Amino acid sequence: MRAWPWLRRPGAGRAQTWLDLGLATSLCGIGLAWPRAVSGSALPVAAGVALVAGQSLPLALRRSAPRAVFVVVAVASVAYGLAGFAGSPIDLGELIALYTVATTGQLADTLGAVAAAALGLALVAMRNVYWGGPAETIAVVLVFTLVAAVGRHQ
């Protein structure tokens, strides 16, 4: 059975799994506790909770399915921004997912992930009233690019 191989790894693999689970749940908890992270949008609070969870909880599986986790986290992150939520430290989830893709995938995977993140950021920048304008967009794209570059050289 090839599904969920990280559950069967002895020693270090289990420690990494527990660390990733701790990271995911901690990030979710911080995101939910952040002021206005799940309110301030036309959507119900339950939608905000679901989007915060979508940006953080998949990180528990980031080592076993890095590209799939990046896609789920990125989609939830863009949906969160487009829905008009104010934002929270939960945005770190997309950076962590991008870093994992960069460290584990091929160069094409990394470039595709950076391009997808930049496209998502552009969509959010055009629609979210909390976005700080072109300077913030450039700064965030540079941070994503830097994270990908550091991940490629690990």
mmCIF file with all atom_site columns, C-alpha atoms in Angstrom:
data_model
loop_
_atom_site.group_PDB
_atom_site.id
_atom_site.type_symbol
_atom_site.label_atom_id
_atom_site.label_alt_id
_atom_site.label_comp_id
_atom_site.label_asym_id
_atom_site.label_entity_id
_atom_site.label_seq_id
_atom_site.pdbx_PDB_ins_code
_atom_site.Cartn_x
_atom_site.Cartn_y
_atom_site.Cartn_z
_atom_site.occupancy
_atom_site.B_iso_or_equiv
_atom_site.pdbx_formal_charge
_atom_site.auth_seq_id
_atom_site.auth_comp_id
_atom_site.auth_asym_id
_atom_site.auth_atom_id
_atom_site.pdbx_PDB_model_num
ATOM 1   C CA . MET A 1 1   ? 0.000   0.000  0.000   1.00 0.00 ? 1   MET A CA 1
ATOM 2   C CA . ARG A 1 2   ? 1.613   3.227  -1.176  1.00 0.00 ? 2   ARG A CA 1
ATOM 3   C CA . ALA A 1 3   ? -0.868  5.689  0.311   1.00 0.00 ? 3   ALA A CA 1
ATOM 4   C CA . TRP A 1 4   ? 0.327   7.720  3.252   1.00 0.00 ? 4   TRP A CA 1
ATOM 5   C CA . PRO A 1 5   ? 3.908   6.392  3.338   1.00 0.00 ? 5   PRO A CA 1
ATOM 6   C CA . TRP A 1 6   ? 4.936   8.984  5.903   1.00 0.00 ? 6   TRP A CA 1
ATOM 7   C CA . LEU A 1 7   ? 2.782   7.205  8.496   1.00 0.00 ? 7   LEU A CA 1
ATOM 8   C CA . ARG A 1 8   ? 4.892   4.059  8.218   1.00 0.00 ? 8   ARG A CA 1
ATOM 9   C CA . ARG A 1 9   ? 8.335   5.669  8.379   1.00 0.00 ? 9   ARG A CA 1
ATOM 10  C CA . PRO A 1 10  ? 10.115  4.946  11.648  1.00 0.00 ? 10  PRO A CA 1
ATOM 11  C CA . GLY A 1 11  ? 12.063  7.519  13.587  1.00 0.00 ? 11  GLY A CA 1
ATOM 12  C CA . ALA A 1 12  ? 12.739  10.827 11.885  1.00 0.00 ? 12  ALA A CA 1
ATOM 13  C CA . GLY A 1 13  ? 9.778   10.592 9.533   1.00 0.00 ? 13  GLY A CA 1
ATOM 14  C CA . ARG A 1 14  ? 7.338   10.432 12.413  1.00 0.00 ? 14  ARG A CA 1
ATOM 15  C CA . ALA A 1 15  ? 9.029   13.348 14.143  1.00 0.00 ? 15  ALA A CA 1
ATOM 16  C CA . GLN A 1 16  ? 8.703   15.432 10.962  1.00 0.00 ? 16  GLN A CA 1
ATOM 17  C CA . THR A 1 17  ? 5.045   14.445 10.671  1.00 0.00 ? 17  THR A CA 1
ATOM 18  C CA . TRP A 1 18  ? 4.355   15.564 14.224  1.00 0.00 ? 18  TRP A CA 1
ATOM 19  C CA . LEU A 1 19  ? 6.234   18.813 13.604  1.00 0.00 ? 19  LEU A CA 1
ATOM 20  C CA . ASP A 1 20  ? 4.217   19.482 10.456  1.00 0.00 ? 20  ASP A CA 1
ATOM 21  C CA . LEU A 1 21  ? 0.978   18.699 12.283  1.00 0.00 ? 21  LEU A CA 1
ATOM 22  C CA . GLY A 1 22  ? 1.991   21.073 15.072  1.00 0.00 ? 22  GLY A CA 1
ATOM 23  C CA . LEU A 1 23  ? 2.880   23.773 12.556  1.00 0.00 ? 23  LEU A CA 1
ATOM 24  C CA . ALA A 1 24  ? -0.434  23.377 10.734  1.00 0.00 ? 24  ALA A CA 1
ATOM 25  C CA . THR A 1 25  ? -2.612  23.430 13.840  1.00 0.00 ? 25  THR A CA 1
ATOM 26  C CA . SER A 1 26  ? -0.668  26.294 15.423  1.00 0.00 ? 26  SER A CA 1
ATOM 27  C CA . LEU A 1 27  ? -0.935  28.392 12.287  1.00 0.00 ? 27  LEU A CA 1
ATOM 28  C CA . CYS A 1 28  ? -4.662  27.641 12.087  1.00 0.00 ? 28  CYS A CA 1
ATOM 29  C CA . GLY A 1 29  ? -5.148  28.603 15.739  1.00 0.00 ? 29  GLY A CA 1
ATOM 30  C CA . ILE A 1 30  ? -3.262  31.866 15.296  1.00 0.00 ? 30  ILE A CA 1
ATOM 31  C CA . GLY A 1 31  ? -5.236  32.631 12.152  1.00 0.00 ? 31  GLY A CA 1
ATOM 32  C CA . LEU A 1 32  ? -8.557  32.034 13.875  1.00 0.00 ? 32  LEU A CA 1
ATOM 33  C CA . ALA A 1 33  ? -7.571  34.070 16.923  1.00 0.00 ? 33  ALA A CA 1
ATOM 34  C CA . TRP A 1 34  ? -6.294  37.022 14.868  1.00 0.00 ? 34  TRP A CA 1
ATOM 35  C CA . PRO A 1 35  ? -8.605  40.060 15.115  1.00 0.00 ? 35  PRO A CA 1
ATOM 36  C CA . ARG A 1 36  ? -10.892 40.378 12.076  1.00 0.00 ? 36  ARG A CA 1
ATOM 37  C CA . ALA A 1 37  ? -9.312  37.352 10.394  1.00 0.00 ? 37  ALA A CA 1
ATOM 38  C CA . VAL A 1 38  ? -12.684 35.646 9.902   1.00 0.00 ? 38  VAL A CA 1
ATOM 39  C CA . SER A 1 39  ? -14.995 38.660 10.008  1.00 0.00 ? 39  SER A CA 1
ATOM 40  C CA . GLY A 1 40  ? -15.232 41.877 8.039   1.00 0.00 ? 40  GLY A CA 1
ATOM 41  C CA . SER A 1 41  ? -16.325 40.218 4.814   1.00 0.00 ? 41  SER A CA 1
ATOM 42  C CA . ALA A 1 42  ? -19.694 39.829 3.150   1.00 0.00 ? 42  ALA A CA 1
ATOM 43  C CA . LEU A 1 43  ? -19.264 36.081 3.616   1.00 0.00 ? 43  LEU A CA 1
ATOM 44  C CA . PRO A 1 44  ? -20.370 34.362 6.831   1.00 0.00 ? 44  PRO A CA 1
ATOM 45  C CA . VAL A 1 45  ? -17.882 33.673 9.580   1.00 0.00 ? 45  VAL A CA 1
ATOM 46  C CA . ALA A 1 46  ? -18.026 29.942 8.778   1.00 0.00 ? 46  ALA A CA 1
ATOM 47  C CA . ALA A 1 47  ? -16.601 30.684 5.325   1.00 0.00 ? 47  ALA A CA 1
ATOM 48  C CA . GLY A 1 48  ? -13.754 32.616 6.914   1.00 0.00 ? 48  GLY A CA 1
ATOM 49  C CA . VAL A 1 49  ? -13.034 29.734 9.274   1.00 0.00 ? 49  VAL A CA 1
ATOM 50  C CA . ALA A 1 50  ? -13.038 27.281 6.353   1.00 0.00 ? 50  ALA A CA 1
ATOM 51  C CA . LEU A 1 51  ? -10.650 29.469 4.337   1.00 0.00 ? 51  LEU A CA 1
ATOM 52  C CA . VAL A 1 52  ? -8.287  29.914 7.291   1.00 0.00 ? 52  VAL A CA 1
ATOM 53  C CA . ALA A 1 53  ? -8.312  26.144 7.803   1.00 0.00 ? 53  ALA A CA 1
ATOM 54  C CA . GLY A 1 54  ? -7.692  25.640 4.084   1.00 0.00 ? 54  GLY A CA 1
ATOM 55  C CA . GLN A 1 55  ? -4.612  27.837 4.255   1.00 0.00 ? 55  GLN A CA 1
ATOM 56  C CA . SER A 1 56  ? -3.106  26.073 7.242   1.00 0.00 ? 56  SER A CA 1
ATOM 57  C CA . LEU A 1 57  ? -4.258  22.535 7.967   1.00 0.00 ? 57  LEU A CA 1
ATOM 58  C CA . PRO A 1 58  ? -3.083  21.028 4.635   1.00 0.00 ? 58  PRO A CA 1
ATOM 59  C CA . LEU A 1 59  ? 0.468   21.904 5.710   1.00 0.00 ? 59  LEU A CA 1
ATOM 60  C CA . ALA A 1 60  ? 0.358   18.775 7.884   1.00 0.00 ? 60  ALA A CA 1
ATOM 61  C CA . LEU A 1 61  ? 0.741   16.799 4.625   1.00 0.00 ? 61  LEU A CA 1
ATOM 62  C CA . ARG A 1 62  ? 3.298   19.082 2.981   1.00 0.00 ? 62  ARG A CA 1
ATOM 63  C CA . ARG A 1 63  ? 6.132   16.543 2.898   1.00 0.00 ? 63  ARG A CA 1
ATOM 64  C CA . SER A 1 64  ? 4.072   13.745 1.370   1.00 0.00 ? 64  SER A CA 1
ATOM 65  C CA . ALA A 1 65  ? 2.235   15.814 -1.265  1.00 0.00 ? 65  ALA A CA 1
ATOM 66  C CA . PRO A 1 66  ? 3.992   19.183 -1.635  1.00 0.00 ? 66  PRO A CA 1
ATOM 67  C CA . ARG A 1 67  ? 2.448   20.247 -4.939  1.00 0.00 ? 67  ARG A CA 1
ATOM 68  C CA . ALA A 1 68  ? -1.094  19.279 -3.957  1.00 0.00 ? 68  ALA A CA 1
ATOM 69  C CA . VAL A 1 69  ? -0.702  21.053 -0.622  1.00 0.00 ? 69  VAL A CA 1
ATOM 70  C CA . PHE A 1 70  ? 0.571   24.182 -2.383  1.00 0.00 ? 70  PHE A CA 1
ATOM 71  C CA . VAL A 1 71  ? -2.435  24.175 -4.723  1.00 0.00 ? 71  VAL A CA 1
ATOM 72  C CA . VAL A 1 72  ? -4.944  23.783 -1.880  1.00 0.00 ? 72  VAL A CA 1
ATOM 73  C CA . VAL A 1 73  ? -3.257  26.422 0.292   1.00 0.00 ? 73  VAL A CA 1
ATOM 74  C CA . ALA A 1 74  ? -2.857  28.863 -2.628  1.00 0.00 ? 74  ALA A CA 1
ATOM 75  C CA . VAL A 1 75  ? -6.488  28.497 -3.724  1.00 0.00 ? 75  VAL A CA 1
ATOM 76  C CA . ALA A 1 76  ? -7.704  29.037 -0.148  1.00 0.00 ? 76  ALA A CA 1
ATOM 77  C CA . SER A 1 77  ? -5.371  32.027 0.228   1.00 0.00 ? 77  SER A CA 1
ATOM 78  C CA . VAL A 1 78  ? -6.572  33.699 -2.967  1.00 0.00 ? 78  VAL A CA 1
ATOM 79  C CA . ALA A 1 79  ? -10.216 32.974 -2.116  1.00 0.00 ? 79  ALA A CA 1
ATOM 80  C CA . TYR A 1 80  ? -9.623  34.450 1.344   1.00 0.00 ? 80  TYR A CA 1
ATOM 81  C CA . GLY A 1 81  ? -8.185  37.634 -0.150  1.00 0.00 ? 81  GLY A CA 1
ATOM 82  C CA . LEU A 1 82  ? -10.853 37.932 -2.841  1.00 0.00 ? 82  LEU A CA 1
ATOM 83  C CA . ALA A 1 83  ? -13.592 37.475 -0.239  1.00 0.00 ? 83  ALA A CA 1
ATOM 84  C CA . GLY A 1 84  ? -12.446 40.701 1.396   1.00 0.00 ? 84  GLY A CA 1
ATOM 85  C CA . PHE A 1 85  ? -11.084 39.410 4.672   1.00 0.00 ? 85  PHE A CA 1
ATOM 86  C CA . ALA A 1 86  ? -8.588  41.744 6.352   1.00 0.00 ? 86  ALA A CA 1
ATOM 87  C CA . GLY A 1 87  ? -5.754  39.271 6.472   1.00 0.00 ? 87  GLY A CA 1
ATOM 88  C CA . SER A 1 88  ? -3.771  37.589 9.192   1.00 0.00 ? 88  SER A CA 1
ATOM 89  C CA . PRO A 1 89  ? -0.471  35.764 9.739   1.00 0.00 ? 89  PRO A CA 1
ATOM 90  C CA . ILE A 1 90  ? -2.147  32.778 8.078   1.00 0.00 ? 90  ILE A CA 1
ATOM 91  C CA . ASP A 1 91  ? -0.646  34.065 4.829   1.00 0.00 ? 91  ASP A CA 1
ATOM 92  C CA . LEU A 1 92  ? 2.537   32.359 5.969   1.00 0.00 ? 92  LEU A CA 1
ATOM 93  C CA . GLY A 1 93  ? 0.932   29.072 4.967   1.00 0.00 ? 93  GLY A CA 1
ATOM 94  C CA . GLU A 1 94  ? 1.368   29.830 1.291   1.00 0.00 ? 94  GLU A CA 1
ATOM 95  C CA . LEU A 1 95  ? 5.031   30.732 1.824   1.00 0.00 ? 95  LEU A CA 1
ATOM 96  C CA . ILE A 1 96  ? 5.636   27.489 3.719   1.00 0.00 ? 96  ILE A CA 1
ATOM 97  C CA . ALA A 1 97  ? 3.920   25.491 0.970   1.00 0.00 ? 97  ALA A CA 1
ATOM 98  C CA . LEU A 1 98  ? 5.957   27.283 -1.707  1.00 0.00 ? 98  LEU A CA 1
ATOM 99  C CA . TYR A 1 99  ? 9.191   26.616 0.181   1.00 0.00 ? 99  TYR A CA 1
ATOM 100 C CA . THR A 1 100 ? 8.304   22.924 0.396   1.00 0.00 ? 100 THR A CA 1
ATOM 101 C CA . VAL A 1 101 ? 7.646   22.738 -3.352  1.00 0.00 ? 101 VAL A CA 1
ATOM 102 C CA . ALA A 1 102 ? 10.962  24.489 -4.007  1.00 0.00 ? 102 ALA A CA 1
ATOM 103 C CA . THR A 1 103 ? 12.933  22.113 -1.785  1.00 0.00 ? 103 THR A CA 1
ATOM 104 C CA . THR A 1 104 ? 11.299  18.905 -2.981  1.00 0.00 ? 104 THR A CA 1
ATOM 105 C CA . GLY A 1 105 ? 10.252  19.512 -6.582  1.00 0.00 ? 105 GLY A CA 1
ATOM 106 C CA . GLN A 1 106 ? 11.831  20.177 -9.933  1.00 0.00 ? 106 GLN A CA 1
ATOM 107 C CA . LEU A 1 107 ? 12.691  23.683 -11.135 1.00 0.00 ? 107 LEU A CA 1
ATOM 108 C CA . ALA A 1 108 ? 9.573   23.673 -13.332 1.00 0.00 ? 108 ALA A CA 1
ATOM 109 C CA . ASP A 1 109 ? 7.423   22.967 -10.250 1.00 0.00 ? 109 ASP A CA 1
ATOM 110 C CA . THR A 1 110 ? 9.004   25.874 -8.409  1.00 0.00 ? 110 THR A CA 1
ATOM 111 C CA . LEU A 1 111 ? 8.614   28.298 -11.315 1.00 0.00 ? 111 LEU A CA 1
ATOM 112 C CA . GLY A 1 112 ? 4.999   27.238 -11.797 1.00 0.00 ? 112 GLY A CA 1
ATOM 113 C CA . ALA A 1 113 ? 4.275   27.741 -8.111  1.00 0.00 ? 113 ALA A CA 1
ATOM 114 C CA . VAL A 1 114 ? 5.870   31.204 -8.107  1.00 0.00 ? 114 VAL A CA 1
ATOM 115 C CA . ALA A 1 115 ? 3.899   32.161 -11.231 1.00 0.00 ? 115 ALA A CA 1
ATOM 116 C CA . ALA A 1 116 ? 0.663   30.898 -9.679  1.00 0.00 ? 116 ALA A CA 1
ATOM 117 C CA . ALA A 1 117 ? 1.378   32.796 -6.454  1.00 0.00 ? 117 ALA A CA 1
ATOM 118 C CA . ALA A 1 118 ? 2.121   36.001 -8.389  1.00 0.00 ? 118 ALA A CA 1
ATOM 119 C CA . LEU A 1 119 ? -1.114  35.636 -10.363 1.00 0.00 ? 119 LEU A CA 1
ATOM 120 C CA . GLY A 1 120 ? -3.075  35.064 -7.172  1.00 0.00 ? 120 GLY A CA 1
ATOM 121 C CA . LEU A 1 121 ? -1.454  38.077 -5.544  1.00 0.00 ? 121 LEU A CA 1
ATOM 122 C CA . ALA A 1 122 ? -2.338  40.222 -8.557  1.00 0.00 ? 122 ALA A CA 1
ATOM 123 C CA . LEU A 1 123 ? -5.979  39.119 -8.357  1.00 0.00 ? 123 LEU A CA 1
ATOM 124 C CA . VAL A 1 124 ? -6.143  39.884 -4.648  1.00 0.00 ? 124 VAL A CA 1
ATOM 125 C CA . ALA A 1 125 ? -4.349  43.225 -5.084  1.00 0.00 ? 125 ALA A CA 1
ATOM 126 C CA . MET A 1 126 ? -6.953  44.366 -7.587  1.00 0.00 ? 126 MET A CA 1
ATOM 127 C CA . ARG A 1 127 ? -9.954  43.458 -5.415  1.00 0.00 ? 127 ARG A CA 1
ATOM 128 C CA . ASN A 1 128 ? -9.082  43.584 -1.708  1.00 0.00 ? 128 ASN A CA 1
ATOM 129 C CA . VAL A 1 129 ? -9.657  46.957 -0.023  1.00 0.00 ? 129 VAL A CA 1
ATOM 130 C CA . TYR A 1 130 ? -7.025  46.147 2.623   1.00 0.00 ? 130 TYR A CA 1
ATOM 131 C CA . TRP A 1 131 ? -4.255  45.735 0.058   1.00 0.00 ? 131 TRP A CA 1
ATOM 132 C CA . GLY A 1 132 ? -1.562  48.440 0.228   1.00 0.00 ? 132 GLY A CA 1
ATOM 133 C CA . GLY A 1 133 ? -1.178  49.153 -3.477  1.00 0.00 ? 133 GLY A CA 1
ATOM 134 C CA . PRO A 1 134 ? 1.573   48.472 -6.035  1.00 0.00 ? 134 PRO A CA 1
ATOM 135 C CA . ALA A 1 135 ? 4.444   48.776 -3.553  1.00 0.00 ? 135 ALA A CA 1
ATOM 136 C CA . GLU A 1 136 ? 2.975   46.045 -1.359  1.00 0.00 ? 136 GLU A CA 1
ATOM 137 C CA . THR A 1 137 ? 2.351   43.844 -4.392  1.00 0.00 ? 137 THR A CA 1
ATOM 138 C CA . ILE A 1 138 ? 5.967   44.171 -5.535  1.00 0.00 ? 138 ILE A CA 1
ATOM 139 C CA . ALA A 1 139 ? 7.262   43.523 -2.023  1.00 0.00 ? 139 ALA A CA 1
ATOM 140 C CA . VAL A 1 140 ? 5.138   40.397 -1.599  1.00 0.00 ? 140 VAL A CA 1
ATOM 141 C CA . VAL A 1 141 ? 6.109   39.017 -5.023  1.00 0.00 ? 141 VAL A CA 1
ATOM 142 C CA . LEU A 1 142 ? 9.766   39.586 -4.103  1.00 0.00 ? 142 LEU A CA 1
ATOM 143 C CA . VAL A 1 143 ? 9.276   37.717 -0.819  1.00 0.00 ? 143 VAL A CA 1
ATOM 144 C CA . PHE A 1 144 ? 7.697   34.778 -2.671  1.00 0.00 ? 144 PHE A CA 1
ATOM 145 C CA . THR A 1 145 ? 10.538  34.780 -5.184  1.00 0.00 ? 145 THR A CA 1
ATOM 146 C CA . LEU A 1 146 ? 13.136  34.899 -2.397  1.00 0.00 ? 146 LEU A CA 1
ATOM 147 C CA . VAL A 1 147 ? 11.472  32.009 -0.550  1.00 0.00 ? 147 VAL A CA 1
ATOM 148 C CA . ALA A 1 148 ? 11.483  29.952 -3.753  1.00 0.00 ? 148 ALA A CA 1
ATOM 149 C CA . ALA A 1 149 ? 15.152  30.787 -4.426  1.00 0.00 ? 149 ALA A CA 1
ATOM 150 C CA . VAL A 1 150 ? 16.197  29.835 -0.905  1.00 0.00 ? 150 VAL A CA 1
ATOM 151 C CA . GLY A 1 151 ? 14.210  26.618 -1.148  1.00 0.00 ? 151 GLY A CA 1
ATOM 152 C CA . ARG A 1 152 ? 15.868  25.698 -4.446  1.00 0.00 ? 152 ARG A CA 1
ATOM 153 C CA . HIS A 1 153 ? 19.299  26.009 -2.859  1.00 0.00 ? 153 HIS A CA 1
ATOM 154 C CA . GLN A 1 154 ? 18.646  23.805 0.174   1.00 0.00 ? 154 GLN A CA 1
#
